Short mmCIF file of the N, C-alpha and C atoms (twelve columns), coordinates in Angstrom:
data_MODEL
# 
_entry.id   MODEL 
# 
loop_
_atom_site.group_PDB 
_atom_site.id 
_atom_site.type_symbol 
_atom_site.label_atom_id 
_atom_site.label_alt_id 
_atom_site.label_comp_id 
_atom_site.label_asym_id 
_atom_site.label_seq_id 
_atom_site.Cartn_x 
_atom_site.Cartn_y 
_atom_site.Cartn_z 
_atom_site.pdbx_PDB_model_num 
ATOM 1   N N  . MET A 1   14.056  21.625 12.775  1 
ATOM 2   C CA . MET A 1   13.587  21.242 11.465  1 
ATOM 3   C C  . MET A 1   12.136  21.709 11.306  1 
ATOM 4   N N  . THR A 2   11.856  22.334 10.218  1 
ATOM 5   C CA . THR A 2   10.499  22.796 9.958   1 
ATOM 6   C C  . THR A 2   9.656   21.627 9.467   1 
ATOM 7   N N  . ARG A 3   8.492   21.507 10.030  1 
ATOM 8   C CA . ARG A 3   7.591   20.420 9.655   1 
ATOM 9   C C  . ARG A 3   6.458   21.003 8.828   1 
ATOM 10  N N  . ILE A 4   6.236   20.473 7.665   1 
ATOM 11  C CA . ILE A 4   5.137   20.901 6.810   1 
ATOM 12  C C  . ILE A 4   3.859   20.294 7.348   1 
ATOM 13  N N  . LEU A 5   2.841   21.108 7.515   1 
ATOM 14  C CA . LEU A 5   1.608   20.646 8.139   1 
ATOM 15  C C  . LEU A 5   0.559   20.228 7.115   1 
ATOM 16  N N  . TYR A 6   0.949   19.395 6.207   1 
ATOM 17  C CA . TYR A 6   -0.010  18.797 5.298   1 
ATOM 18  C C  . TYR A 6   -0.586  17.599 6.023   1 
ATOM 19  N N  . THR A 7   -1.852  17.357 5.879   1 
ATOM 20  C CA . THR A 7   -2.419  16.146 6.463   1 
ATOM 21  C C  . THR A 7   -2.833  15.214 5.338   1 
ATOM 22  N N  . LEU A 8   -2.758  13.948 5.625   1 
ATOM 23  C CA . LEU A 8   -3.151  12.939 4.647   1 
ATOM 24  C C  . LEU A 8   -4.498  12.356 5.015   1 
ATOM 25  N N  . CYS A 9   -5.343  12.236 4.044   1 
ATOM 26  C CA . CYS A 9   -6.585  11.489 4.204   1 
ATOM 27  C C  . CYS A 9   -6.632  10.564 3.002   1 
ATOM 28  N N  . LEU A 10  -6.360  9.305  3.223   1 
ATOM 29  C CA . LEU A 10  -6.273  8.345  2.127   1 
ATOM 30  C C  . LEU A 10  -7.513  7.473  2.074   1 
ATOM 31  N N  . PHE A 11  -7.914  7.162  0.889   1 
ATOM 32  C CA . PHE A 11  -8.936  6.143  0.724   1 
ATOM 33  C C  . PHE A 11  -8.765  5.506  -0.642  1 
ATOM 34  N N  . LEU A 12  -9.294  4.328  -0.784  1 
ATOM 35  C CA . LEU A 12  -9.148  3.629  -2.047  1 
ATOM 36  C C  . LEU A 12  -9.945  4.318  -3.126  1 
ATOM 37  N N  . PHE A 13  -9.280  4.637  -4.206  1 
ATOM 38  C CA . PHE A 13  -9.907  5.299  -5.338  1 
ATOM 39  C C  . PHE A 13  -10.559 4.257  -6.231  1 
ATOM 40  N N  . SER A 14  -9.834  3.176  -6.482  1 
ATOM 41  C CA . SER A 14  -10.453 2.067  -7.216  1 
ATOM 42  C C  . SER A 14  -9.636  0.813  -6.982  1 
ATOM 43  N N  . LEU A 15  -10.304 -0.283 -6.817  1 
ATOM 44  C CA . LEU A 15  -9.643  -1.572 -6.719  1 
ATOM 45  C C  . LEU A 15  -10.005 -2.371 -7.952  1 
ATOM 46  N N  . SER A 16  -8.996  -2.935 -8.565  1 
ATOM 47  C CA . SER A 16  -9.231  -3.695 -9.775  1 
ATOM 48  C C  . SER A 16  -8.827  -5.146 -9.560  1 
ATOM 49  N N  . THR A 17  -9.612  -6.043 -10.082 1 
ATOM 50  C CA . THR A 17  -9.261  -7.453 -10.006 1 
ATOM 51  C C  . THR A 17  -8.478  -7.881 -11.244 1 
ATOM 52  N N  . LEU A 18  -8.401  -7.006 -12.233 1 
ATOM 53  C CA . LEU A 18  -7.631  -7.331 -13.431 1 
ATOM 54  C C  . LEU A 18  -6.149  -7.154 -13.130 1 
ATOM 55  N N  . LYS A 19  -5.363  -8.163 -13.437 1 
ATOM 56  C CA . LYS A 19  -3.941  -8.156 -13.111 1 
ATOM 57  C C  . LYS A 19  -3.198  -7.006 -13.787 1 
ATOM 58  N N  . ALA A 20  -3.549  -6.661 -15.004 1 
ATOM 59  C CA . ALA A 20  -2.830  -5.639 -15.755 1 
ATOM 60  C C  . ALA A 20  -3.095  -4.235 -15.214 1 
ATOM 61  N N  . GLU A 21  -4.227  -4.006 -14.596 1 
ATOM 62  C CA . GLU A 21  -4.549  -2.683 -14.086 1 
ATOM 63  C C  . GLU A 21  -3.945  -2.483 -12.710 1 
ATOM 64  N N  . ARG A 22  -3.634  -1.255 -12.408 1 
ATOM 65  C CA . ARG A 22  -3.032  -0.925 -11.119 1 
ATOM 66  C C  . ARG A 22  -4.098  -0.385 -10.165 1 
ATOM 67  N N  . THR A 23  -3.947  -0.713 -8.903  1 
ATOM 68  C CA . THR A 23  -4.806  -0.146 -7.874  1 
ATOM 69  C C  . THR A 23  -4.425  1.323  -7.722  1 
ATOM 70  N N  . LYS A 24  -5.424  2.183  -7.707  1 
ATOM 71  C CA . LYS A 24  -5.174  3.611  -7.554  1 
ATOM 72  C C  . LYS A 24  -5.679  4.072  -6.194  1 
ATOM 73  N N  . VAL A 25  -4.911  4.945  -5.565  1 
ATOM 74  C CA . VAL A 25  -5.266  5.487  -4.264  1 
ATOM 75  C C  . VAL A 25  -5.234  7.001  -4.367  1 
ATOM 76  N N  . GLU A 26  -6.271  7.625  -3.868  1 
ATOM 77  C CA . GLU A 26  -6.335  9.088  -3.846  1 
ATOM 78  C C  . GLU A 26  -5.854  9.577  -2.487  1 
ATOM 79  N N  . ILE A 27  -4.912  10.491 -2.505  1 
ATOM 80  C CA . ILE A 27  -4.387  11.095 -1.286  1 
ATOM 81  C C  . ILE A 27  -4.893  12.530 -1.252  1 
ATOM 82  N N  . GLN A 28  -5.700  12.847 -0.256  1 
ATOM 83  C CA . GLN A 28  -6.211  14.209 -0.108  1 
ATOM 84  C C  . GLN A 28  -5.343  14.934 0.907   1 
ATOM 85  N N  . THR A 29  -4.770  16.070 0.503   1 
ATOM 86  C CA . THR A 29  -3.946  16.866 1.405   1 
ATOM 87  C C  . THR A 29  -4.536  18.265 1.520   1 
ATOM 88  N N  . SER A 30  -4.021  19.034 2.439   1 
ATOM 89  C CA . SER A 30  -4.471  20.415 2.584   1 
ATOM 90  C C  . SER A 30  -4.014  21.264 1.402   1 
ATOM 91  N N  . ARG A 31  -3.166  20.725 0.543   1 
ATOM 92  C CA . ARG A 31  -2.676  21.437 -0.634  1 
ATOM 93  C C  . ARG A 31  -3.190  20.873 -1.947  1 
ATOM 94  N N  . GLY A 32  -4.084  19.891 -1.888  1 
ATOM 95  C CA . GLY A 32  -4.627  19.325 -3.111  1 
ATOM 96  C C  . GLY A 32  -4.665  17.811 -3.073  1 
ATOM 97  N N  . ILE A 33  -5.003  17.231 -4.202  1 
ATOM 98  C CA . ILE A 33  -5.179  15.781 -4.317  1 
ATOM 99  C C  . ILE A 33  -4.041  15.188 -5.136  1 
ATOM 100 N N  . ILE A 34  -3.565  14.030 -4.688  1 
ATOM 101 C CA . ILE A 34  -2.556  13.253 -5.403  1 
ATOM 102 C C  . ILE A 34  -3.166  11.876 -5.648  1 
ATOM 103 N N  . ILE A 35  -3.062  11.379 -6.858  1 
ATOM 104 C CA . ILE A 35  -3.522  10.021 -7.150  1 
ATOM 105 C C  . ILE A 35  -2.295  9.187  -7.471  1 
ATOM 106 N N  . VAL A 36  -2.129  8.078  -6.741  1 
ATOM 107 C CA . VAL A 36  -0.985  7.201  -6.951  1 
ATOM 108 C C  . VAL A 36  -1.459  5.842  -7.445  1 
ATOM 109 N N  . ALA A 37  -0.601  5.174  -8.197  1 
ATOM 110 C CA . ALA A 37  -0.873  3.819  -8.674  1 
ATOM 111 C C  . ALA A 37  0.079   2.875  -7.964  1 
ATOM 112 N N  . LEU A 38  -0.441  1.754  -7.495  1 
ATOM 113 C CA . LEU A 38  0.369   0.772  -6.781  1 
ATOM 114 C C  . LEU A 38  0.769   -0.346 -7.745  1 
ATOM 115 N N  . TYR A 39  2.031   -0.727 -7.699  1 
ATOM 116 C CA . TYR A 39  2.557   -1.737 -8.615  1 
ATOM 117 C C  . TYR A 39  2.105   -3.140 -8.236  1 
ATOM 118 N N  . ASN A 40  1.636   -3.886 -9.216  1 
ATOM 119 C CA . ASN A 40  1.305   -5.289 -9.007  1 
ATOM 120 C C  . ASN A 40  2.566   -6.139 -8.861  1 
ATOM 121 N N  . GLU A 41  3.693   -5.615 -9.341  1 
ATOM 122 C CA . GLU A 41  4.964   -6.333 -9.263  1 
ATOM 123 C C  . GLU A 41  5.520   -6.381 -7.833  1 
ATOM 124 N N  . THR A 42  4.939   -5.593 -6.933  1 
ATOM 125 C CA . THR A 42  5.320   -5.623 -5.509  1 
ATOM 126 C C  . THR A 42  4.061   -5.884 -4.683  1 
ATOM 127 N N  . PRO A 43  3.520   -7.100 -4.779  1 
ATOM 128 C CA . PRO A 43  2.215   -7.392 -4.179  1 
ATOM 129 C C  . PRO A 43  2.177   -7.278 -2.657  1 
ATOM 130 N N  . LYS A 44  3.263   -7.611 -1.964  1 
ATOM 131 C CA . LYS A 44  3.249   -7.515 -0.497  1 
ATOM 132 C C  . LYS A 44  3.136   -6.063 -0.055  1 
ATOM 133 N N  . HIS A 45  3.862   -5.176 -0.725  1 
ATOM 134 C CA . HIS A 45  3.791   -3.752 -0.382  1 
ATOM 135 C C  . HIS A 45  2.446   -3.153 -0.798  1 
ATOM 136 N N  . ARG A 46  1.976   -3.526 -1.990  1 
ATOM 137 C CA . ARG A 46  0.664   -3.048 -2.460  1 
ATOM 138 C C  . ARG A 46  -0.434  -3.453 -1.479  1 
ATOM 139 N N  . ASP A 47  -0.460  -4.735 -1.113  1 
ATOM 140 C CA . ASP A 47  -1.507  -5.237 -0.233  1 
ATOM 141 C C  . ASP A 47  -1.405  -4.641 1.168   1 
ATOM 142 N N  . ASN A 48  -0.193  -4.441 1.656   1 
ATOM 143 C CA . ASN A 48  -0.016  -3.824 2.974   1 
ATOM 144 C C  . ASN A 48  -0.505  -2.382 2.960   1 
ATOM 145 N N  . PHE A 49  -0.188  -1.645 1.897   1 
ATOM 146 C CA . PHE A 49  -0.633  -0.254 1.789   1 
ATOM 147 C C  . PHE A 49  -2.157  -0.190 1.774   1 
ATOM 148 N N  . ILE A 50  -2.783  -1.052 0.984   1 
ATOM 149 C CA . ILE A 50  -4.250  -1.090 0.909   1 
ATOM 150 C C  . ILE A 50  -4.846  -1.425 2.276   1 
ATOM 151 N N  . LYS A 51  -4.273  -2.396 2.967   1 
ATOM 152 C CA . LYS A 51  -4.760  -2.786 4.297   1 
ATOM 153 C C  . LYS A 51  -4.695  -1.592 5.259   1 
ATOM 154 N N  . LEU A 52  -3.587  -0.878 5.252   1 
ATOM 155 C CA . LEU A 52  -3.427  0.269  6.150   1 
ATOM 156 C C  . LEU A 52  -4.395  1.401  5.797   1 
ATOM 157 N N  . VAL A 53  -4.631  1.606  4.513   1 
ATOM 158 C CA . VAL A 53  -5.618  2.608  4.089   1 
ATOM 159 C C  . VAL A 53  -7.004  2.221  4.582   1 
ATOM 160 N N  . GLU A 54  -7.385  0.967  4.361   1 
ATOM 161 C CA . GLU A 54  -8.713  0.502  4.772   1 
ATOM 162 C C  . GLU A 54  -8.907  0.574  6.287   1 
ATOM 163 N N  . GLU A 55  -7.819  0.399  7.043   1 
ATOM 164 C CA . GLU A 55  -7.897  0.474  8.504   1 
ATOM 165 C C  . GLU A 55  -7.856  1.919  9.022   1 
ATOM 166 N N  . GLY A 56  -7.661  2.886  8.127   1 
ATOM 167 C CA . GLY A 56  -7.625  4.289  8.533   1 
ATOM 168 C C  . GLY A 56  -6.312  4.716  9.172   1 
ATOM 169 N N  . ILE A 57  -5.299  3.896  9.054   1 
ATOM 170 C CA . ILE A 57  -4.007  4.202  9.678   1 
ATOM 171 C C  . ILE A 57  -3.432  5.514  9.151   1 
ATOM 172 N N  . TYR A 58  -3.581  5.793  7.877   1 
ATOM 173 C CA . TYR A 58  -2.982  6.986  7.276   1 
ATOM 174 C C  . TYR A 58  -3.835  8.246  7.410   1 
ATOM 175 N N  . ASP A 59  -5.068  8.117  7.883   1 
ATOM 176 C CA . ASP A 59  -5.942  9.290  7.989   1 
ATOM 177 C C  . ASP A 59  -5.323  10.342 8.907   1 
ATOM 178 N N  . SER A 60  -5.209  11.555 8.419   1 
ATOM 179 C CA . SER A 60  -4.746  12.732 9.173   1 
ATOM 180 C C  . SER A 60  -3.289  12.674 9.615   1 
ATOM 181 N N  . LEU A 61  -2.454  11.940 8.890   1 
ATOM 182 C CA . LEU A 61  -1.023  11.962 9.180   1 
ATOM 183 C C  . LEU A 61  -0.385  13.210 8.584   1 
ATOM 184 N N  . LEU A 62  0.797   13.537 9.077   1 
ATOM 185 C CA . LEU A 62  1.557   14.668 8.556   1 
ATOM 186 C C  . LEU A 62  2.635   14.187 7.587   1 
ATOM 187 N N  . PHE A 63  2.980   15.035 6.624   1 
ATOM 188 C CA . PHE A 63  4.231   14.857 5.903   1 
ATOM 189 C C  . PHE A 63  5.278   15.396 6.878   1 
ATOM 190 N N  . HIS A 64  6.011   14.512 7.532   1 
ATOM 191 C CA . HIS A 64  6.900   14.945 8.602   1 
ATOM 192 C C  . HIS A 64  8.325   15.230 8.134   1 
ATOM 193 N N  . ARG A 65  8.643   14.866 6.911   1 
ATOM 194 C CA . ARG A 65  9.980   15.138 6.375   1 
ATOM 195 C C  . ARG A 65  9.815   15.605 4.942   1 
ATOM 196 N N  . VAL A 66  10.309  16.800 4.660   1 
ATOM 197 C CA . VAL A 66  10.215  17.368 3.321   1 
ATOM 198 C C  . VAL A 66  11.592  17.873 2.926   1 
ATOM 199 N N  . ILE A 67  12.126  17.342 1.832   1 
ATOM 200 C CA . ILE A 67  13.402  17.793 1.301   1 
ATOM 201 C C  . ILE A 67  13.113  18.309 -0.109  1 
ATOM 202 N N  . GLU A 68  13.192  19.609 -0.268  1 
ATOM 203 C CA . GLU A 68  12.828  20.244 -1.533  1 
ATOM 204 C C  . GLU A 68  13.569  19.624 -2.713  1 
ATOM 205 N N  . ASP A 69  12.848  19.400 -3.796  1 
ATOM 206 C CA . ASP A 69  13.365  18.813 -5.040  1 
ATOM 207 C C  . ASP A 69  13.908  17.393 -4.859  1 
ATOM 208 N N  . PHE A 70  13.540  16.723 -3.755  1 
ATOM 209 C CA . PHE A 70  14.022  15.354 -3.552  1 
ATOM 210 C C  . PHE A 70  12.910  14.412 -3.117  1 
ATOM 211 N N  . MET A 71  12.322  14.651 -1.954  1 
ATOM 212 C CA . MET A 71  11.313  13.708 -1.454  1 
ATOM 213 C C  . MET A 71  10.474  14.320 -0.355  1 
ATOM 214 N N  . ILE A 72  9.314   13.675 -0.127  1 
ATOM 215 C CA . ILE A 72  8.494   13.957 1.050   1 
ATOM 216 C C  . ILE A 72  8.249   12.621 1.734   1 
ATOM 217 N N  . GLN A 73  8.105   12.654 3.046   1 
ATOM 218 C CA . GLN A 73  7.924   11.410 3.790   1 
ATOM 219 C C  . GLN A 73  6.766   11.554 4.767   1 
ATOM 220 N N  . ALA A 74  5.969   10.515 4.839   1 
ATOM 221 C CA . ALA A 74  4.852   10.435 5.776   1 
ATOM 222 C C  . ALA A 74  4.762   8.991  6.242   1 
ATOM 223 N N  . GLY A 75  3.884   8.728  7.173   1 
ATOM 224 C CA . GLY A 75  3.648   7.363  7.601   1 
ATOM 225 C C  . GLY A 75  3.874   7.120  9.071   1 
ATOM 226 N N  . ASP A 76  4.467   8.077  9.785   1 
ATOM 227 C CA . ASP A 76  4.669   7.904  11.220  1 
ATOM 228 C C  . ASP A 76  3.327   8.089  11.908  1 
ATOM 229 N N  . ILE A 77  2.794   7.001  12.476  1 
ATOM 230 C CA . ILE A 77  1.463   7.060  13.085  1 
ATOM 231 C C  . ILE A 77  1.423   7.987  14.293  1 
ATOM 232 N N  . LYS A 78  2.578   8.284  14.858  1 
ATOM 233 C CA . LYS A 78  2.655   9.202  15.986  1 
ATOM 234 C C  . LYS A 78  2.391   10.654 15.558  1 
ATOM 235 N N  . SER A 79  2.471   10.938 14.265  1 
ATOM 236 C CA . SER A 79  2.312   12.321 13.794  1 
ATOM 237 C C  . SER A 79  0.884   12.840 13.912  1 
ATOM 238 N N  . LYS A 80  -0.091  11.951 14.098  1 
ATOM 239 C CA . LYS A 80  -1.485  12.392 14.217  1 
ATOM 240 C C  . LYS A 80  -1.680  13.333 15.393  1 
ATOM 241 N N  . ASN A 81  -0.979  13.089 16.487  1 
ATOM 242 C CA . ASN A 81  -1.159  13.886 17.697  1 
ATOM 243 C C  . ASN A 81  0.142   14.524 18.166  1 
ATOM 244 N N  . ALA A 82  1.088   14.708 17.257  1 
ATOM 245 C CA . ALA A 82  2.406   15.215 17.638  1 
ATOM 246 C C  . ALA A 82  2.376   16.706 17.940  1 
ATOM 247 N N  . GLY A 83  3.180   17.081 18.913  1 
ATOM 248 C CA . GLY A 83  3.370   18.487 19.226  1 
ATOM 249 C C  . GLY A 83  4.305   19.125 18.217  1 
ATOM 250 N N  . PRO A 84  4.353   20.464 18.169  1 
ATOM 251 C CA . PRO A 84  5.149   21.162 17.151  1 
ATOM 252 C C  . PRO A 84  6.651   20.887 17.219  1 
ATOM 253 N N  . GLU A 85  7.186   20.555 18.361  1 
ATOM 254 C CA . GLU A 85  8.627   20.310 18.488  1 
ATOM 255 C C  . GLU A 85  8.985   18.832 18.554  1 
ATOM 256 N N  . GLU A 86  7.992   17.965 18.431  1 
ATOM 257 C CA . GLU A 86  8.235   16.526 18.552  1 
ATOM 258 C C  . GLU A 86  8.934   15.978 17.316  1 
ATOM 259 N N  . ARG A 87  9.968   15.183 17.539  1 
ATOM 260 C CA . ARG A 87  10.707  14.553 16.439  1 
ATOM 261 C C  . ARG A 87  9.893   13.362 15.928  1 
ATOM 262 N N  . LEU A 88  9.734   13.296 14.608  1 
ATOM 263 C CA . LEU A 88  8.907   12.248 14.005  1 
ATOM 264 C C  . LEU A 88  9.726   11.401 13.036  1 
ATOM 265 N N  . GLY A 89  9.197   10.243 12.718  1 
ATOM 266 C CA . GLY A 89  9.804   9.374  11.729  1 
ATOM 267 C C  . GLY A 89  10.306  8.061  12.280  1 
ATOM 268 N N  . ALA A 90  10.234  7.864  13.593  1 
ATOM 269 C CA . ALA A 90  10.777  6.647  14.191  1 
ATOM 270 C C  . ALA A 90  9.710   5.632  14.581  1 
ATOM 271 N N  . LYS A 91  8.452   6.021  14.641  1 
ATOM 272 C CA . LYS A 91  7.386   5.114  15.071  1 
ATOM 273 C C  . LYS A 91  6.966   4.221  13.909  1 
ATOM 274 N N  . ASP A 92  6.948   2.921  14.153  1 
ATOM 275 C CA . ASP A 92  6.488   2.001  13.113  1 
ATOM 276 C C  . ASP A 92  5.291   1.208  13.609  1 
ATOM 277 N N  . LEU A 93  4.812   0.301  12.791  1 
ATOM 278 C CA . LEU A 93  3.617   -0.474 13.115  1 
ATOM 279 C C  . LEU A 93  3.932   -1.784 13.823  1 
ATOM 280 N N  . GLY A 94  5.202   -2.047 14.079  1 
ATOM 281 C CA . GLY A 94  5.573   -3.261 14.795  1 
ATOM 282 C C  . GLY A 94  5.853   -4.461 13.905  1 
ATOM 283 N N  . TYR A 95  5.872   -4.265 12.604  1 
ATOM 284 C CA . TYR A 95  6.224   -5.345 11.683  1 
ATOM 285 C C  . TYR A 95  6.872   -4.743 10.447  1 
ATOM 286 N N  . LYS A 96  7.556   -5.574 9.685   1 
ATOM 287 C CA . LYS A 96  8.203   -5.139 8.448   1 
ATOM 288 C C  . LYS A 96  7.673   -5.972 7.292   1 
ATOM 289 N N  . VAL A 97  7.552   -5.357 6.151   1 
ATOM 290 C CA . VAL A 97  7.163   -6.060 4.935   1 
ATOM 291 C C  . VAL A 97  8.458   -6.498 4.248   1 
ATOM 292 N N  . PRO A 98  8.584   -7.778 3.894   1 
ATOM 293 C CA . PRO A 98  9.810   -8.238 3.236   1 
ATOM 294 C C  . PRO A 98  10.091  -7.440 1.958   1 
ATOM 295 N N  . ALA A 99  11.379  -7.206 1.699   1 
ATOM 296 C CA . ALA A 99  11.785  -6.459 0.503   1 
ATOM 297 C C  . ALA A 99  11.283  -7.157 -0.754  1 
ATOM 298 N N  . GLU A 100 10.875  -6.357 -1.722  1 
ATOM 299 C CA . GLU A 100 10.457  -6.880 -3.023  1 
ATOM 300 C C  . GLU A 100 11.224  -6.100 -4.083  1 
ATOM 301 N N  . PHE A 101 12.079  -6.792 -4.814  1 
ATOM 302 C CA . PHE A 101 12.873  -6.156 -5.858  1 
ATOM 303 C C  . PHE A 101 12.413  -6.663 -7.211  1 
ATOM 304 N N  . SER A 102 12.426  -5.788 -8.189  1 
ATOM 305 C CA . SER A 102 12.053  -6.156 -9.545  1 
ATOM 306 C C  . SER A 102 13.018  -5.465 -10.508 1 
ATOM 307 N N  . PRO A 103 13.535  -6.197 -11.481 1 
ATOM 308 C CA . PRO A 103 14.466  -5.582 -12.432 1 
ATOM 309 C C  . PRO A 103 13.804  -4.549 -13.346 1 
ATOM 310 N N  . VAL A 104 12.472  -4.523 -13.378 1 
ATOM 311 C CA . VAL A 104 11.788  -3.557 -14.248 1 
ATOM 312 C C  . VAL A 104 11.331  -2.308 -13.497 1 
ATOM 313 N N  . LEU A 105 11.486  -2.287 -12.171 1 
ATOM 314 C CA . LEU A 105 11.065  -1.138 -11.377 1 
ATOM 315 C C  . LEU A 105 12.279  -0.414 -10.808 1 
ATOM 316 N N  . PHE A 106 12.218  0.908  -10.795 1 
ATOM 317 C CA . PHE A 106 13.287  1.691  -10.207 1 
ATOM 318 C C  . PHE A 106 12.709  3.000  -9.696  1 
ATOM 319 N N  . HIS A 107 13.423  3.627  -8.780  1 
ATOM 320 C CA . HIS A 107 12.955  4.897  -8.224  1 
ATOM 321 C C  . HIS A 107 13.155  6.010  -9.243  1 
ATOM 322 N N  . LYS A 108 12.125  6.789  -9.426  1 
ATOM 323 C CA . LYS A 108 12.171  7.944  -10.314 1 
ATOM 324 C C  . LYS A 108 11.223  8.983  -9.748  1 
ATOM 325 N N  . LYS A 109 11.242  10.165 -10.286 1 
ATOM 326 C CA . LYS A 109 10.393  11.233 -9.805  1 
ATOM 327 C C  . LYS A 109 8.930   10.791 -9.801  1 
ATOM 328 N N  . GLY A 110 8.267   11.000 -8.668  1 
ATOM 329 C CA . GLY A 110 6.856   10.675 -8.550  1 
ATOM 330 C C  . GLY A 110 6.558   9.300  -7.990  1 
ATOM 331 N N  . VAL A 111 7.564   8.505  -7.710  1 
ATOM 332 C CA . VAL A 111 7.346   7.149  -7.213  1 
ATOM 333 C C  . VAL A 111 6.979   7.169  -5.732  1 
ATOM 334 N N  . LEU A 112 5.977   6.381  -5.386  1 
ATOM 335 C CA . LEU A 112 5.603   6.156  -3.990  1 
ATOM 336 C C  . LEU A 112 6.409   4.957  -3.521  1 
ATOM 337 N N  . ALA A 113 7.146   5.114  -2.424  1 
ATOM 338 C CA . ALA A 113 8.018   4.032  -1.964  1 
ATOM 339 C C  . ALA A 113 7.898   3.855  -0.463  1 
ATOM 340 N N  . ALA A 114 8.256   2.670  -0.007  1 
ATOM 341 C CA . ALA A 114 8.292   2.371  1.418   1 
ATOM 342 C C  . ALA A 114 9.714   2.576  1.921   1 
ATOM 343 N N  . ALA A 115 9.832   3.088  3.135   1 
ATOM 344 C CA . ALA A 115 11.152  3.251  3.741   1 
ATOM 345 C C  . ALA A 115 11.733  1.878  4.055   1 
ATOM 346 N N  . ARG A 116 13.044  1.775  3.965   1 
ATOM 347 C CA . ARG A 116 13.728  0.519  4.284   1 
ATOM 348 C C  . ARG A 116 14.774  0.791  5.348   1 
ATOM 349 N N  . ASP A 117 15.098  -0.249 6.093   1 
ATOM 350 C CA . ASP A 117 16.118  -0.109 7.130   1 
ATOM 351 C C  . ASP A 117 17.492  -0.557 6.650   1 
ATOM 352 N N  . GLY A 118 17.655  -0.814 5.369   1 
ATOM 353 C CA . GLY A 118 18.936  -1.218 4.813   1 
ATOM 354 C C  . GLY A 118 19.133  -2.720 4.741   1 
ATOM 355 N N  . ASN A 119 18.273  -3.496 5.392   1 
ATOM 356 C CA . ASN A 119 18.397  -4.951 5.380   1 
ATOM 357 C C  . ASN A 119 17.803  -5.489 4.081   1 
ATOM 358 N N  . LYS A 120 18.620  -6.103 3.251   1 
ATOM 359 C CA . LYS A 120 18.156  -6.599 1.970   1 
ATOM 360 C C  . LYS A 120 17.194  -7.776 2.090   1 
ATOM 361 N N  . GLU A 121 17.152  -8.393 3.255   1 
ATOM 362 C CA . GLU A 121 16.271  -9.535 3.471   1 
ATOM 363 C C  . GLU A 121 14.878  -9.118 3.907   1 
ATOM 364 N N  . ARG A 122 14.682  -7.867 4.290   1 
ATOM 365 C CA . ARG A 122 13.377  -7.404 4.773   1 
ATOM 366 C C  . ARG A 122 12.906  -6.232 3.993   1 
# 
């Protein structure tokens, strides 16, 4: 499998205390900048993402899975020092964020999402 060598350098772009506004995060890659907005409707995932950004967990990670016209995946902390033939995507942080479902949110092009293990309770 070919691994795209984009690196992530994340930092908080702006934090808002206003409930209606979304927290924005700037993702700097070797191919340009992406700005994402985090949903207030999924506060556990939003807060976990912010915590990991502030701790530098995402700094210099690779996009380790790229499926053209479908998705890109990053977040494996092992990718920071991975060799070219090393299989990535299985290393986690040792905890899971409980699932958060909302009838007004759905996956669409451009959505930032967390991977799930299929368990509806987590």
